Coordinates of C-alpha atoms in Angstrom, one line a residue:
Chain A
M1 CA 62.8 3.6 6.3
E2 CA 61.5 1.6 3.3
H3 CA 58.9 0.0 5.5
K4 CA 57.6 3.4 6.6
F5 CA 57.4 4.4 2.9
I6 CA 55.4 1.4 2.1
M7 CA 53.1 2.0 5.0
I8 CA 52.5 5.6 3.9
K9 CA 51.8 4.5 0.3
R10 CA 49.4 1.9 1.6
A11 CA 47.6 4.4 3.8
F12 CA 47.4 6.8 0.9
L13 CA 45.9 4.2 -1.3
I14 CA 43.4 3.3 1.3
A15 CA 42.6 6.9 1.8
C16 CA 42.0 7.3 -2.0
L17 CA 39.7 4.3 -2.1
V18 CA 37.7 5.5 0.8
L19 CA 37.4 9.0 -0.6
S20 CA 36.3 7.8 -4.0
W21 CA 33.8 5.4 -2.5
S22 CA 32.4 8.1 -0.3
S23 CA 32.2 10.6 -3.1
V24 CA 30.1 8.2 -5.1
S25 CA 27.7 7.6 -2.3
A26 CA 28.3 11.0 -0.7
E27 CA 25.1 12.2 -2.4
Q28 CA 23.2 9.3 -1.1
P29 CA 23.1 9.8 2.7
D30 CA 22.3 13.4 1.8
L31 CA 19.2 12.2 0.1
I32 CA 17.8 10.5 3.2
K33 CA 18.7 13.6 5.2
K34 CA 17.0 16.0 2.8
L35 CA 13.9 13.8 2.6
S36 CA 13.6 13.4 6.3
T37 CA 14.1 17.2 6.9
T38 CA 11.3 17.9 4.4
I39 CA 9.0 15.4 6.0
E40 CA 9.7 16.7 9.5
S41 CA 8.9 20.2 8.3
V42 CA 5.6 19.0 6.9
L43 CA 4.9 17.3 10.2
D44 CA 5.8 20.6 11.9
V45 CA 3.2 22.5 10.0
L46 CA 0.6 19.9 10.7
H47 CA 1.2 19.2 14.3
E48 CA 3.2 21.9 16.0
E49 CA 1.8 24.7 18.2
E50 CA 3.5 27.6 16.3
F51 CA 1.6 26.7 13.1
A52 CA -1.7 26.0 14.7
K53 CA -2.9 29.6 14.3
L54 CA -2.4 29.7 10.5
S55 CA -5.5 29.5 8.4
S56 CA -6.0 26.3 6.4
D57 CA -5.2 28.1 3.1
E58 CA -1.9 29.4 4.5
K59 CA -1.1 26.0 5.8
N60 CA -1.8 24.4 2.4
E61 CA 0.5 27.0 0.7
R62 CA 3.3 26.1 3.0
L63 CA 2.7 22.5 2.5
L64 CA 2.7 22.9 -1.2
T65 CA 6.0 24.8 -1.1
L66 CA 7.6 22.1 1.1
V67 CA 6.3 19.3 -1.0
E68 CA 7.4 21.0 -4.3
S69 CA 10.9 21.3 -3.0
Q70 CA 11.3 17.6 -2.6
F71 CA 8.7 16.0 -4.9
S72 CA 8.7 16.2 -8.6
L73 CA 5.1 17.2 -8.9
D74 CA 5.3 17.8 -12.6
V75 CA 6.6 14.3 -13.3
M76 CA 4.2 12.7 -10.9
V77 CA 1.2 14.4 -12.5
Q78 CA 2.3 13.4 -16.0
R79 CA 3.1 9.8 -15.0
A80 CA -0.2 9.4 -13.3
L81 CA -1.9 9.8 -16.6
G82 CA 0.7 7.8 -18.5
R83 CA -0.2 7.3 -22.1
N84 CA -3.4 9.2 -21.7
W85 CA -1.4 12.4 -21.2
R86 CA -1.0 12.7 -24.9
K87 CA -4.8 12.6 -25.4
L88 CA -5.2 15.9 -23.7
S89 CA -4.9 19.3 -25.3
A90 CA -2.4 21.8 -23.9
E91 CA -5.2 23.6 -22.1
Q92 CA -6.5 20.4 -20.6
Q93 CA -3.0 19.4 -19.6
S94 CA -2.3 22.5 -17.6
E95 CA -5.7 22.4 -16.0
F96 CA -5.1 18.8 -15.0
K97 CA -1.7 19.6 -13.7
R98 CA -3.1 22.4 -11.5
L99 CA -5.9 20.3 -10.1
F100 CA -4.1 17.0 -9.6
S101 CA -1.1 18.7 -7.9
K102 CA -3.5 20.0 -5.3
L103 CA -5.1 16.6 -4.9
L104 CA -1.7 14.9 -4.5
V105 CA -0.4 17.3 -1.9
H106 CA -3.6 16.9 0.0
T107 CA -3.5 13.1 -0.3
Y108 CA 0.0 13.0 1.0
T109 CA -0.3 15.5 3.8
S110 CA -3.7 14.5 5.1
R111 CA -2.3 11.1 5.9
L112 CA 0.2 12.6 8.1
D113 CA -2.4 14.7 9.8
E114 CA -4.8 11.9 10.8
S115 CA -3.6 10.9 14.1
E116 CA -3.6 13.1 17.2
E117 CA 0.0 12.4 17.9
R118 CA 2.8 13.1 15.5
P119 CA 3.8 10.0 13.5
Q120 CA 7.3 8.8 13.9
F121 CA 9.3 8.1 10.8
E122 CA 12.2 5.7 10.8
F123 CA 14.4 5.7 7.7
G124 CA 15.9 2.5 6.5
D125 CA 17.9 1.4 3.5
Q126 CA 18.5 3.1 0.3
I127 CA 18.2 0.9 -2.7
E128 CA 19.5 1.5 -6.2
L129 CA 16.9 1.0 -8.9
P130 CA 17.5 0.7 -12.7
K131 CA 17.7 3.8 -14.8
N132 CA 19.4 5.9 -12.2
R133 CA 16.6 5.9 -9.7
V134 CA 16.7 5.3 -6.0
E135 CA 14.3 3.9 -3.4
I136 CA 14.4 5.0 0.2
K137 CA 12.6 2.8 2.7
S138 CA 11.0 4.0 5.8
T139 CA 8.5 2.8 8.3
V140 CA 5.9 4.8 10.2
E141 CA 4.5 3.9 13.6
Y142 CA 0.7 4.4 13.2
L143 CA -1.8 3.1 15.7
N144 CA 0.4 0.4 17.0
D145 CA 1.1 -0.8 13.5
K146 CA 4.3 -0.5 11.6
I147 CA 3.5 0.7 8.1
S148 CA 6.1 0.6 5.4
V149 CA 6.4 3.8 3.3
D150 CA 8.9 3.7 0.4
Y151 CA 9.9 6.8 -1.5
R152 CA 11.1 6.5 -5.1
L153 CA 13.4 9.2 -6.4
F154 CA 14.8 10.0 -9.8
K155 CA 17.5 12.4 -10.9
K156 CA 16.9 15.1 -13.4
D157 CA 19.4 17.9 -14.2
G158 CA 21.5 17.0 -11.2
N159 CA 18.5 17.2 -8.8
W160 CA 16.8 14.3 -7.1
G161 CA 13.1 14.4 -6.7
V162 CA 10.4 12.0 -5.4
Y163 CA 8.2 10.6 -8.1
D164 CA 6.3 7.9 -6.3
I165 CA 5.3 6.8 -2.8
V166 CA 4.7 3.2 -2.1
V167 CA 2.6 2.4 1.0
E168 CA 2.6 -1.2 2.1
G169 CA 3.3 -2.3 -1.5
V170 CA 0.6 0.0 -3.0
S171 CA 2.1 2.6 -5.3
L172 CA 0.4 6.0 -5.1
L173 CA 1.1 6.8 -8.7
G174 CA 0.1 3.3 -9.9
N175 CA -3.2 3.5 -8.0
Y176 CA -4.1 6.9 -9.5
R177 CA -3.0 5.6 -12.9
K178 CA -5.4 2.7 -12.7
Q179 CA -8.2 5.1 -11.7
F180 CA -7.4 7.5 -14.6
N181 CA -7.2 4.6 -17.1
S182 CA -10.6 3.5 -16.0
L183 CA -12.1 7.0 -16.1
M184 CA -10.6 7.7 -19.5
S185 CA -12.0 4.4 -20.9
R186 CA -15.4 5.2 -19.6
G187 CA -15.6 8.9 -20.5
S188 CA -13.9 11.9 -22.1
A189 CA -11.0 14.0 -20.9
N190 CA -13.4 16.8 -20.0
E191 CA -15.4 14.5 -17.9
L192 CA -12.2 13.5 -16.1
L193 CA -11.4 17.1 -15.5
D194 CA -14.9 17.7 -14.1
T195 CA -14.6 14.8 -11.7
L196 CA -11.2 16.1 -10.6
Q197 CA -12.5 19.7 -10.2
K198 CA -15.4 18.5 -8.0
K199 CA -13.0 16.4 -5.9
V200 CA -10.6 19.3 -5.3
E201 CA -13.4 21.7 -4.4
K202 CA -14.5 19.4 -1.7
L203 CA -11.1 19.2 -0.1
Chain B
M1 CA -22.1 -28.7 5.0
K2 CA -18.5 -29.7 4.4
S3 CA -19.2 -31.6 1.2
S4 CA -20.7 -28.5 -0.4
L5 CA -17.6 -26.5 0.6
I6 CA -15.5 -29.1 -1.2
A7 CA -17.7 -28.7 -4.2
I8 CA -17.2 -25.0 -4.2
L9 CA -13.4 -25.5 -3.9
A10 CA -13.5 -27.8 -6.9
L11 CA -15.5 -25.4 -8.9
A12 CA -13.2 -22.5 -8.0
F13 CA -10.2 -24.5 -9.0
T14 CA -11.5 -24.8 -12.5
F15 CA -11.8 -21.0 -12.6
L16 CA -8.2 -20.8 -11.6
F17 CA -7.0 -22.7 -14.7
V18 CA -9.4 -21.0 -17.0
G19 CA -9.0 -17.4 -15.8
C20 CA -5.4 -16.3 -16.3
E21 CA -3.9 -12.9 -15.6
T22 CA -4.5 -10.8 -18.7
T23 CA -2.8 -7.6 -19.4
E24 CA -4.9 -4.6 -20.2
Q25 CA -4.2 -3.8 -23.8
S26 CA -3.4 -0.2 -24.0
S27 CA -5.2 1.4 -26.8
A28 CA -2.5 4.0 -27.3
T29 CA 0.2 3.2 -29.7
S30 CA 3.9 2.9 -28.8
S31 CA 5.4 5.7 -26.9
S32 CA 8.0 6.3 -29.6
Q33 CA 5.4 8.4 -31.5
A34 CA 6.0 12.1 -31.7
P35 CA 4.3 14.0 -28.9
A36 CA 0.8 15.1 -29.7
L37 CA -0.2 18.8 -30.0
G38 CA 0.5 20.8 -26.9
S39 CA 2.1 18.1 -24.8
T40 CA 5.0 19.3 -22.8
T41 CA 7.1 16.3 -22.0
T42 CA 9.2 17.3 -19.0
A43 CA 10.8 13.9 -19.0
S44 CA 11.6 11.9 -22.1
E45 CA 9.2 9.1 -22.8
D46 CA 11.8 6.4 -23.1
E47 CA 13.0 7.1 -19.5
W48 CA 9.6 6.2 -18.2
D49 CA 8.7 3.4 -20.5
D50 CA 9.6 0.7 -17.9
F51 CA 7.6 2.4 -15.3
D52 CA 4.6 2.5 -17.7
D53 CA 5.1 -1.2 -18.5
E54 CA 5.4 -2.2 -14.9
I55 CA 2.0 -0.6 -14.2
E56 CA 0.2 -1.9 -17.2
E57 CA 1.5 -5.4 -16.6
E58 CA -0.2 -5.7 -13.3
S59 CA -3.8 -5.4 -14.5
V60 CA -6.0 -8.1 -13.3
S61 CA -8.8 -9.3 -15.5
D62 CA -12.2 -8.0 -14.6
P63 CA -14.7 -9.9 -16.8
I64 CA -17.7 -9.1 -14.6
E65 CA -16.9 -5.5 -14.0
G66 CA -20.5 -4.4 -14.2
F67 CA -21.5 -6.8 -11.4
N68 CA -18.4 -5.9 -9.4
R69 CA -19.1 -2.2 -9.6
A70 CA -22.7 -2.8 -8.5
M71 CA -21.5 -4.8 -5.6
F72 CA -18.9 -2.1 -4.8
S73 CA -21.6 0.6 -4.6
F74 CA -23.7 -1.7 -2.4
N75 CA -20.7 -2.3 -0.1
D76 CA -19.9 1.4 -0.1
S77 CA -23.4 2.1 1.3
V78 CA -23.1 -0.6 3.8
Y79 CA -19.8 1.0 5.0
G80 CA -21.5 4.4 5.1
Y81 CA -24.7 3.5 6.8
V82 CA -23.7 0.5 8.9
F83 CA -20.0 -0.3 9.3
R84 CA -18.7 3.2 9.9
P85 CA -21.3 4.3 12.5
V86 CA -21.1 1.0 14.3
S87 CA -17.3 1.1 14.4
E88 CA -17.3 4.7 15.7
V89 CA -19.6 3.8 18.5
Y90 CA -17.6 0.6 19.2
S91 CA -14.4 2.6 19.3
E92 CA -15.8 5.0 21.7
I93 CA -17.1 2.5 24.2
T94 CA -14.2 0.2 24.2
P95 CA -10.7 1.0 25.4
P96 CA -8.0 0.4 22.7
G97 CA -6.3 -2.2 24.9
M98 CA -9.4 -4.3 24.9
R99 CA -9.8 -4.1 21.1
D100 CA -6.1 -5.0 20.6
G101 CA -6.5 -7.9 23.1
I102 CA -9.5 -9.3 21.2
S103 CA -7.9 -9.1 17.8
N104 CA -4.6 -10.5 19.2
F105 CA -6.5 -13.5 20.6
F106 CA -8.1 -14.3 17.3
D107 CA -4.8 -13.7 15.4
N108 CA -2.9 -16.0 17.7
A109 CA -5.5 -18.8 17.4
R110 CA -5.1 -18.7 13.6
Y111 CA -1.7 -20.2 14.0
P112 CA -2.5 -23.4 12.2
I113 CA -3.3 -21.5 9.0
R114 CA -0.1 -19.6 9.1
V115 CA 2.2 -22.5 9.9
V116 CA 0.7 -25.0 7.4
N117 CA 1.0 -22.4 4.6
Q118 CA 4.6 -21.5 5.6
V119 CA 5.5 -25.2 5.3
L120 CA 3.6 -25.5 2.0
Q121 CA 5.7 -22.7 0.7
G122 CA 8.9 -24.3 1.9
K123 CA 9.4 -21.7 4.5
F124 CA 10.5 -24.0 7.2
E125 CA 12.5 -21.5 9.2
E126 CA 9.5 -19.2 9.3
G127 CA 7.3 -22.0 10.3
A128 CA 9.6 -22.7 13.3
K129 CA 9.6 -19.1 14.2
E130 CA 5.8 -18.8 13.9
T131 CA 5.6 -21.8 16.2
G132 CA 7.9 -20.1 18.7
M133 CA 5.8 -16.9 18.5
F134 CA 2.6 -18.9 19.1
L135 CA 4.0 -20.6 22.1
V136 CA 5.3 -17.3 23.6
N137 CA 2.0 -15.5 22.9
T138 CA -0.1 -18.3 24.3
T139 CA 1.8 -18.5 27.5
Y140 CA 3.5 -15.3 28.2
G141 CA 1.0 -13.4 26.2
V142 CA -1.9 -15.0 28.1
L143 CA -3.8 -17.0 25.5
G144 CA -2.6 -14.7 22.8
I145 CA -4.2 -11.6 24.2
Y146 CA -0.9 -9.8 24.5
D147 CA 1.2 -9.8 21.4
R148 CA 4.8 -10.2 22.5
A149 CA 6.2 -9.6 19.0
D150 CA 8.0 -6.4 20.1
E151 CA 10.0 -8.3 22.7
F152 CA 10.8 -11.1 20.3
P153 CA 11.3 -9.3 16.9
N154 CA 13.2 -12.2 15.4
L155 CA 10.1 -14.5 15.8
D156 CA 7.9 -12.0 14.1
V157 CA 7.4 -13.4 10.6
P158 CA 4.9 -12.3 7.9
A159 CA 1.6 -14.1 8.1
E160 CA 0.8 -16.6 5.3
D161 CA -2.4 -17.9 4.0
L162 CA -3.5 -20.3 1.3
G163 CA -4.1 -17.5 -1.2
Q164 CA -0.5 -16.5 -0.9
T165 CA 0.6 -20.1 -1.1
L166 CA -1.2 -20.5 -4.3
G167 CA 0.5 -17.3 -5.5
V168 CA 3.9 -18.6 -4.5
W169 CA 3.2 -21.8 -6.4
G170 CA 2.6 -19.8 -9.5
F171 CA -1.1 -19.5 -9.8
G172 CA -2.2 -16.2 -11.3
N173 CA -4.8 -14.1 -9.5
G174 CA -7.7 -15.1 -11.6
P175 CA -10.7 -12.8 -12.2
Y176 CA -11.4 -10.1 -9.7
V177 CA -14.7 -10.4 -7.8
V178 CA -16.4 -8.1 -5.4
L179 CA -18.5 -9.9 -2.9
P180 CA -21.4 -8.3 -1.0
I181 CA -20.2 -7.3 2.4
L182 CA -17.1 -9.4 2.2
G183 CA -15.5 -7.1 -0.3
P184 CA -12.8 -7.6 -2.9
L185 CA -11.4 -11.0 -3.8
T186 CA -9.6 -12.7 -6.6
V187 CA -10.6 -16.2 -7.5
R188 CA -7.2 -17.5 -6.2
D189 CA -7.7 -15.8 -2.9
G190 CA -11.3 -17.0 -2.7
V191 CA -10.0 -20.6 -3.1
G192 CA -7.5 -19.8 -0.5
R193 CA -10.1 -18.7 2.0
V194 CA -12.1 -21.9 1.5
G195 CA -9.1 -24.0 2.1
D196 CA -8.0 -22.1 5.1
Y197 CA -11.5 -22.6 6.6
F198 CA -10.5 -26.1 7.3
L199 CA -7.4 -25.0 9.2
D200 CA -9.3 -22.3 11.2
P201 CA -9.9 -23.6 14.7
F202 CA -13.0 -21.4 15.0
S203 CA -14.6 -23.3 12.2
Y204 CA -15.0 -26.3 14.4
L205 CA -16.6 -24.5 17.4
G206 CA -19.9 -25.1 15.8
E207 CA -19.6 -28.8 16.4
W208 CA -19.1 -28.2 20.1
Q209 CA -21.9 -25.8 20.6
W210 CA -23.8 -24.4 17.6
E211 CA -24.0 -20.8 18.7
A212 CA -20.3 -20.6 19.6
D213 CA -18.8 -20.2 16.1
W214 CA -21.4 -17.5 15.2
S215 CA -20.7 -15.5 18.3
A216 CA -17.0 -15.9 17.9
K217 CA -17.3 -14.6 14.3
G218 CA -19.5 -11.8 15.4
I219 CA -17.2 -10.6 18.1
E220 CA -14.2 -10.8 15.8
T221 CA -16.0 -8.9 13.0
V222 CA -17.2 -6.1 15.1
N223 CA -13.9 -5.8 16.8
A224 CA -12.1 -5.6 13.5
L225 CA -14.4 -2.9 12.1
P226 CA -12.5 0.2 13.2
Q227 CA -9.4 -1.0 11.5
R228 CA -11.3 -2.3 8.4
V229 CA -13.2 1.0 8.0
G230 CA -9.9 2.9 8.5
V231 CA -8.2 1.1 5.7
Y232 CA -11.2 1.4 3.4
D233 CA -11.3 5.1 4.1
A234 CA -7.6 5.6 3.6
V235 CA -7.8 3.9 0.2
T236 CA -11.0 5.5 -1.1
R237 CA -11.2 8.9 0.5
D238 CA -8.9 10.7 -2.0
A239 CA -9.9 8.6 -4.9
L240 CA -11.6 9.7 -8.1
D241 CA -12.7 6.3 -9.1
K242 CA -13.1 4.5 -5.8
Y243 CA -13.8 1.1 -7.4
S244 CA -10.4 1.1 -9.3
A245 CA -8.6 2.5 -6.3
L246 CA -9.8 -0.3 -4.1
K247 CA -9.2 -3.0 -6.7
D248 CA -5.6 -1.8 -7.3
A249 CA -4.9 -1.5 -3.6
Y250 CA -6.1 -5.0 -3.0
I251 CA -4.1 -6.5 -5.8
Q252 CA -1.0 -4.6 -4.9
L253 CA -1.3 -5.6 -1.2
R254 CA -1.7 -9.2 -2.0
K255 CA 1.2 -9.1 -4.4
K256 CA 3.4 -7.7 -1.7
Q257 CA 2.3 -10.4 0.7
V258 CA 3.0 -13.2 -1.8
S259 CA 6.5 -11.9 -2.2
E260 CA 7.2 -11.8 1.5

């Protein structure tokens, strides 16, 4: 009788432990799932038959919505300028946001569009980063090469969003930051906006 | 020939000691300042401080930026007018299996460079695996033409070169240089390439038959063009300042390789 009671207590304790552990990381497997669903949806728009008849503007709109749902474009845009963000007036900031968001979405999705066949993503580990951020590792099979693509997410107001993509060790945001630093040191903010404008028009 | 190479090595070594990694001094003052007019900070500045620092820290000194940018423009034209068209034609007329075969053959033969550098970095287990992979590819992979890494994933270790070894030993990058045609380089990687030259079996072909090493180099270069052009385009196509984009991509890629 007593023995049974101890067993039940033990089982209960174990159950509590398992539950508490899983509720802490319960969010986490969801992150990978959410991310992979969004990416598959993006790939659908780019590669699947049913979307082939959409105009490129319509496609871009869908892609923008999809990307916005998972990626913190606001944060990415601001972080890309870094300390230079403060050097812009309010008008310039909103103009920059508008243009650079377009460029970012295009940069990301055009990579997925390059090959004839649909790229296969394989998701790997999820790593905790300092300051409540998370890195999700994945690899992509591209032209017989395995390319590592890591997504970095942060949490704001209870929602997780992607703020950086690291391809083979090269951070997308870091790369743009270096470019903007260089452009800002060689010219004015308006010139930067001009360059950005011209680039986006050519897309 | 060899003695002048050694002279270049020696010269470059002095650059390594002189040129240390400098951090770009941000002209903006500390981020604890109140936001300027009109800035809408959607995330608090302190939250992102470490991200900012991480990026600023990685700046590599560029003392000859004017020269580098000029070289970059020159290379960009070479890519546009020569490399890309040649690589497109080459891709069209050769089956992908053949291109892979050729590049696999050259990669496999570069085994001495990889294994020596793995040992120099103290990566003995990787060195043993590299040796295993070399033996498998040379035999089962028919002189390296077929890369059997998929069938032996545990033998597939990251490639090492002398530039990475120097990085592991603690040498900083040194100044950034863009060479005509050869492209971006840091002084450390440049020294690495010169050192690896002596371990490269194809460097000694010239002693056997003088045309042989040039033809081997030629074949390898043309064969590698589609991939090289592909990477170049991927990095610069969506860039606003192509020069900075390439420089950052090169530095970050090398950094990742050193850490592997």
